[in-house]
Amino acid sequence: MDRKDEKGTEEEIFLSKLRQSIDRMDHVLDHPSIPSKEQLKGHIHERLQRRRKSMMMELLLFWLVSLFVMGSGALLVYSAPWMVWLIQGVSFVTAFVLVVHFIIHRRKEDLG
Amino acid sequence: MEMKTEERNKVKLAQQGDADVLAELIHEHYSFLYKYLVKVTMDPAMAEDLAQDTILRCIEKISLYDGSSSFSSWLMTMGTRIYIDQIRRKKRERNWLFKEQGIRRIRWQFESRNEEWDDVLESLANLSSEHRVTVLLKHYYGYTYDEIGEMLSIPTGTAKSRVATGVRQLREEMS
């Protein structure tokens, strides 16, 4: 048996000792107080109900914000249409400049 | 670690909102999860808290479980990640005193049953938590390095080196 095999065998012996000790620990340790199925069911129902409520709340908030944004938009269209065109134009130009900037930046990086 | 057909069916029902089946699944795996967390934390009280946190997360995330690993592996992954998060957040609190208290609790249980607390367990308890988790997952639970990497969100190479360092430190402390 060469040195490498010997080292491997030593490690295997050590690891099996480790596994035995851990197994023993498993047996020695007190069993946990496992919650009953009824308790767990109660927890699950409570959690699900809470999640459902928070989802409803989120949906409600989403609709409220959407209504507000759409209402403001409609109001703007009818009362000050030039402002709508201004916002649209500025957004488009900004987006275009950003896209061009990123393309140039990436090309420079590729060349560098 | 693949999932059995029966377990797969139960998971599917649980994902569809069957609270009875989910409760049954959790009940079946609770003891296994707790025992794993005791080995990882070396503290029965902390393991119990972590097991409860893991169960709560399981209830919330059951719909996201994709079944690529067994249900117990999924619980272990969540439990380990919660533990790692807690260690990071409470780094200053989790000092040597807390560690000592946990080990003392286990040793007391050994003594009360006239069992010997051997050198191997002592060195395992003295190992840093990140090394202990990887050694346990590899050499006690039999996961591959890839699986360990996935469970702990670390590269496979890191998992491998942590296991090797952990085993080396254990052996050094024993000799």
Short mmCIF file of N, CA, C and O in Angstrom, two decimals, chain B residues 106-165:
data_model
loop_
_atom_site.label_atom_id
_atom_site.label_comp_id
_atom_site.label_asym_id
_atom_site.label_seq_id
_atom_site.Cartn_x
_atom_site.Cartn_y
_atom_site.Cartn_z
N ILE B 106 -26.07 20.33 24.75
CA ILE B 106 -25.96 18.98 24.17
C ILE B 106 -25.17 18.08 25.11
O ILE B 106 -25.55 16.93 25.36
N ARG B 107 -24.09 18.61 25.65
CA ARG B 107 -23.25 17.80 26.55
C ARG B 107 -24.05 17.36 27.78
O ARG B 107 -23.91 16.24 28.25
N TRP B 108 -24.91 18.25 28.24
CA TRP B 108 -25.73 17.93 29.41
C TRP B 108 -26.64 16.74 29.09
O TRP B 108 -26.83 15.86 29.90
N GLN B 109 -27.19 16.75 27.87
CA GLN B 109 -28.07 15.64 27.47
C GLN B 109 -27.28 14.33 27.39
O GLN B 109 -27.79 13.28 27.73
N PHE B 110 -26.05 14.42 26.94
CA PHE B 110 -25.19 13.23 26.89
C PHE B 110 -24.94 12.71 28.30
O PHE B 110 -25.07 11.52 28.57
N GLU B 111 -24.57 13.63 29.19
CA GLU B 111 -24.26 13.23 30.57
C GLU B 111 -25.47 12.63 31.26
O GLU B 111 -25.36 11.64 31.96
N SER B 112 -26.65 13.24 31.03
CA SER B 112 -27.84 12.73 31.70
C SER B 112 -28.22 11.33 31.22
O SER B 112 -28.99 10.64 31.87
N ARG B 113 -27.68 10.92 30.10
CA ARG B 113 -27.95 9.56 29.60
C ARG B 113 -26.74 8.66 29.73
O ARG B 113 -26.68 7.60 29.12
N ASN B 114 -25.78 9.11 30.50
CA ASN B 114 -24.52 8.37 30.71
C ASN B 114 -23.82 8.01 29.41
O ASN B 114 -23.27 6.92 29.25
N GLU B 115 -23.87 8.92 28.47
CA GLU B 115 -23.20 8.70 27.18
C GLU B 115 -21.94 9.56 27.14
O GLU B 115 -21.92 10.67 27.71
N GLU B 116 -20.95 9.07 26.44
CA GLU B 116 -19.69 9.81 26.38
C GLU B 116 -19.72 10.85 25.25
O GLU B 116 -20.11 10.55 24.13
N TRP B 117 -19.32 12.06 25.58
CA TRP B 117 -19.17 13.13 24.58
C TRP B 117 -17.75 13.01 24.05
O TRP B 117 -16.80 13.41 24.71
N ASP B 118 -17.60 12.39 22.89
CA ASP B 118 -16.23 12.06 22.45
C ASP B 118 -15.51 13.21 21.73
O ASP B 118 -16.10 14.27 21.46
N ASP B 119 -14.23 12.94 21.42
CA ASP B 119 -13.38 13.97 20.80
C ASP B 119 -13.89 14.39 19.42
O ASP B 119 -13.74 15.54 19.02
N VAL B 120 -14.46 13.41 18.70
CA VAL B 120 -14.94 13.71 17.35
C VAL B 120 -16.04 14.78 17.41
O VAL B 120 -16.02 15.75 16.65
N LEU B 121 -16.99 14.59 18.36
CA LEU B 121 -18.08 15.55 18.48
C LEU B 121 -17.57 16.90 18.98
O LEU B 121 -18.06 17.94 18.56
N GLU B 122 -16.58 16.84 19.86
CA GLU B 122 -16.00 18.09 20.37
C GLU B 122 -15.36 18.88 19.22
O GLU B 122 -15.57 20.09 19.11
N SER B 123 -14.61 18.18 18.38
CA SER B 123 -13.98 18.91 17.26
C SER B 123 -15.02 19.39 16.25
O SER B 123 -14.87 20.46 15.68
N LEU B 124 -16.08 18.59 16.06
CA LEU B 124 -17.14 19.02 15.14
C LEU B 124 -17.81 20.30 15.67
O LEU B 124 -18.10 21.22 14.91
N ALA B 125 -18.00 20.33 16.99
CA ALA B 125 -18.63 21.51 17.60
C ALA B 125 -17.72 22.73 17.49
O ALA B 125 -18.21 23.87 17.40
N ASN B 126 -16.41 22.51 17.50
CA ASN B 126 -15.47 23.63 17.44
C ASN B 126 -15.24 24.17 16.03
O ASN B 126 -14.64 25.22 15.86
N LEU B 127 -15.71 23.40 15.05
CA LEU B 127 -15.54 23.82 13.65
C LEU B 127 -16.41 25.06 13.37
O LEU B 127 -17.46 25.21 13.97
N SER B 128 -15.95 25.91 12.46
CA SER B 128 -16.79 27.07 12.12
C SER B 128 -18.06 26.56 11.43
O SER B 128 -18.04 25.50 10.80
N SER B 129 -19.15 27.33 11.55
CA SER B 129 -20.43 26.83 11.04
C SER B 129 -20.39 26.54 9.54
O SER B 129 -20.96 25.56 9.08
N GLU B 130 -19.71 27.40 8.76
CA GLU B 130 -19.69 27.17 7.30
C GLU B 130 -18.96 25.87 6.94
O GLU B 130 -19.35 25.19 5.99
N HIS B 131 -17.92 25.54 7.71
CA HIS B 131 -17.22 24.28 7.44
C HIS B 131 -18.03 23.08 7.94
O HIS B 131 -18.09 22.04 7.29
N ARG B 132 -18.67 23.27 9.12
CA ARG B 132 -19.45 22.16 9.67
C ARG B 132 -20.61 21.78 8.74
O ARG B 132 -20.85 20.61 8.49
N VAL B 133 -21.30 22.79 8.21
CA VAL B 133 -22.44 22.51 7.32
C VAL B 133 -21.98 21.70 6.11
O VAL B 133 -22.59 20.68 5.77
N THR B 134 -20.88 22.13 5.49
CA THR B 134 -20.45 21.44 4.27
C THR B 134 -19.97 20.02 4.57
O THR B 134 -20.27 19.09 3.82
N VAL B 135 -19.24 19.86 5.69
CA VAL B 135 -18.77 18.51 6.05
C VAL B 135 -19.97 17.59 6.31
O VAL B 135 -20.00 16.45 5.82
N LEU B 136 -20.95 18.10 7.03
CA LEU B 136 -22.14 17.29 7.32
C LEU B 136 -22.88 16.90 6.04
O LEU B 136 -23.25 15.74 5.85
N LEU B 137 -23.07 17.90 5.17
CA LEU B 137 -23.82 17.62 3.94
C LEU B 137 -23.09 16.61 3.06
O LEU B 137 -23.71 15.74 2.46
N LYS B 138 -21.77 16.70 3.03
CA LYS B 138 -21.01 15.80 2.17
C LYS B 138 -20.84 14.41 2.81
O LYS B 138 -21.17 13.40 2.21
N HIS B 139 -20.31 14.40 4.02
CA HIS B 139 -19.92 13.11 4.59
C HIS B 139 -20.94 12.45 5.49
O HIS B 139 -20.77 11.30 5.87
N TYR B 140 -22.00 13.14 5.85
CA TYR B 140 -23.04 12.48 6.64
C TYR B 140 -24.31 12.27 5.82
O TYR B 140 -24.88 11.20 5.83
N TYR B 141 -24.70 13.30 5.07
CA TYR B 141 -25.93 13.18 4.28
C TYR B 141 -25.67 12.71 2.84
O TYR B 141 -26.60 12.38 2.12
N GLY B 142 -24.43 12.72 2.42
CA GLY B 142 -24.06 12.17 1.12
C GLY B 142 -24.41 13.00 -0.10
O GLY B 142 -24.61 12.44 -1.19
N TYR B 143 -24.48 14.31 0.04
CA TYR B 143 -24.76 15.16 -1.13
C TYR B 143 -23.49 15.35 -1.96
O TYR B 143 -22.38 15.25 -1.44
N THR B 144 -23.69 15.61 -3.24
CA THR B 144 -22.53 15.87 -4.10
C THR B 144 -22.10 17.33 -3.91
O THR B 144 -22.86 18.14 -3.38
N TYR B 145 -20.90 17.65 -4.41
CA TYR B 145 -20.41 19.03 -4.27
C TYR B 145 -21.33 20.00 -5.02
O TYR B 145 -21.57 21.11 -4.56
N ASP B 146 -21.83 19.56 -6.18
CA ASP B 146 -22.74 20.42 -6.95
C ASP B 146 -24.00 20.73 -6.14
O ASP B 146 -24.46 21.87 -6.09
N GLU B 147 -24.54 19.68 -5.52
CA GLU B 147 -25.77 19.86 -4.73
C GLU B 147 -25.51 20.78 -3.53
O GLU B 147 -26.33 21.65 -3.22
N ILE B 148 -24.35 20.58 -2.89
CA ILE B 148 -24.02 21.43 -1.73
C ILE B 148 -23.89 22.89 -2.18
O ILE B 148 -24.39 23.79 -1.52
N GLY B 149 -23.23 23.08 -3.32
CA GLY B 149 -23.08 24.43 -3.85
C GLY B 149 -24.42 25.09 -4.08
O GLY B 149 -24.64 26.24 -3.73
N GLU B 150 -25.34 24.30 -4.66
CA GLU B 150 -26.68 24.82 -4.93
C GLU B 150 -27.43 25.15 -3.63
O GLU B 150 -28.09 26.17 -3.51
N MET B 151 -27.29 24.24 -2.66
CA MET B 151 -28.00 24.43 -1.39
C MET B 151 -27.53 25.67 -0.66
O MET B 151 -28.31 26.38 -0.04
N LEU B 152 -26.22 25.92 -0.72
CA LEU B 152 -25.66 27.04 0.04
C LEU B 152 -25.44 28.29 -0.82
O LEU B 152 -24.90 29.28 -0.32
N SER B 153 -25.83 28.20 -2.09
CA SER B 153 -25.61 29.31 -3.05
C SER B 153 -24.13 29.70 -3.11
O SER B 153 -23.77 30.88 -3.00
N ILE B 154 -23.28 28.70 -3.25
CA ILE B 154 -21.85 28.96 -3.40
C ILE B 154 -21.34 28.15 -4.59
O ILE B 154 -21.94 27.12 -4.93
N PRO B 155 -20.22 28.56 -5.22
CA PRO B 155 -19.70 27.76 -6.33
C PRO B 155 -19.26 26.36 -5.85
O PRO B 155 -18.88 26.19 -4.68
N THR B 156 -19.30 25.39 -6.79
CA THR B 156 -18.93 24.01 -6.45
C THR B 156 -17.51 23.95 -5.88
O THR B 156 -17.26 23.21 -4.91
N GLY B 157 -16.61 24.73 -6.46
CA GLY B 157 -15.22 24.73 -5.99
C GLY B 157 -15.11 25.17 -4.54
O GLY B 157 -14.33 24.60 -3.77
N THR B 158 -15.91 26.16 -4.19
CA THR B 158 -15.89 26.65 -2.80
C THR B 158 -16.40 25.56 -1.85
O THR B 158 -15.84 25.35 -0.77
N ALA B 159 -17.47 24.87 -2.30
CA ALA B 159 -18.02 23.78 -1.47
C ALA B 159 -16.94 22.71 -1.25
O ALA B 159 -16.73 22.24 -0.13
N LYS B 160 -16.24 22.40 -2.31
CA LYS B 160 -15.20 21.37 -2.26
C LYS B 160 -14.08 21.78 -1.28
O LYS B 160 -13.65 20.97 -0.45
N SER B 161 -13.65 23.03 -1.41
CA SER B 161 -12.54 23.46 -0.55
C SER B 161 -12.99 23.57 0.91
O SER B 161 -12.23 23.26 1.82
N ARG B 162 -14.26 23.95 1.13
CA ARG B 162 -14.74 24.03 2.52
C ARG B 162 -14.79 22.65 3.15
O ARG B 162 -14.45 22.49 4.32
N VAL B 163 -15.22 21.65 2.37
CA VAL B 163 -15.28 20.28 2.91
C VAL B 163 -13.87 19.81 3.24
O VAL B 163 -13.61 19.30 4.34
N ALA B 164 -12.94 20.04 2.30
CA ALA B 164 -11.56 19.58 2.52
C ALA B 164 -10.94 20.26 3.74
O ALA B 164 -10.34 19.59 4.60
N THR B 165 -11.14 21.59 3.85
CA THR B 165 -10.60 22.31 5.00
C THR B 165 -11.24 21.82 6.29
O THR B 165 -10.56 21.62 7.30
#
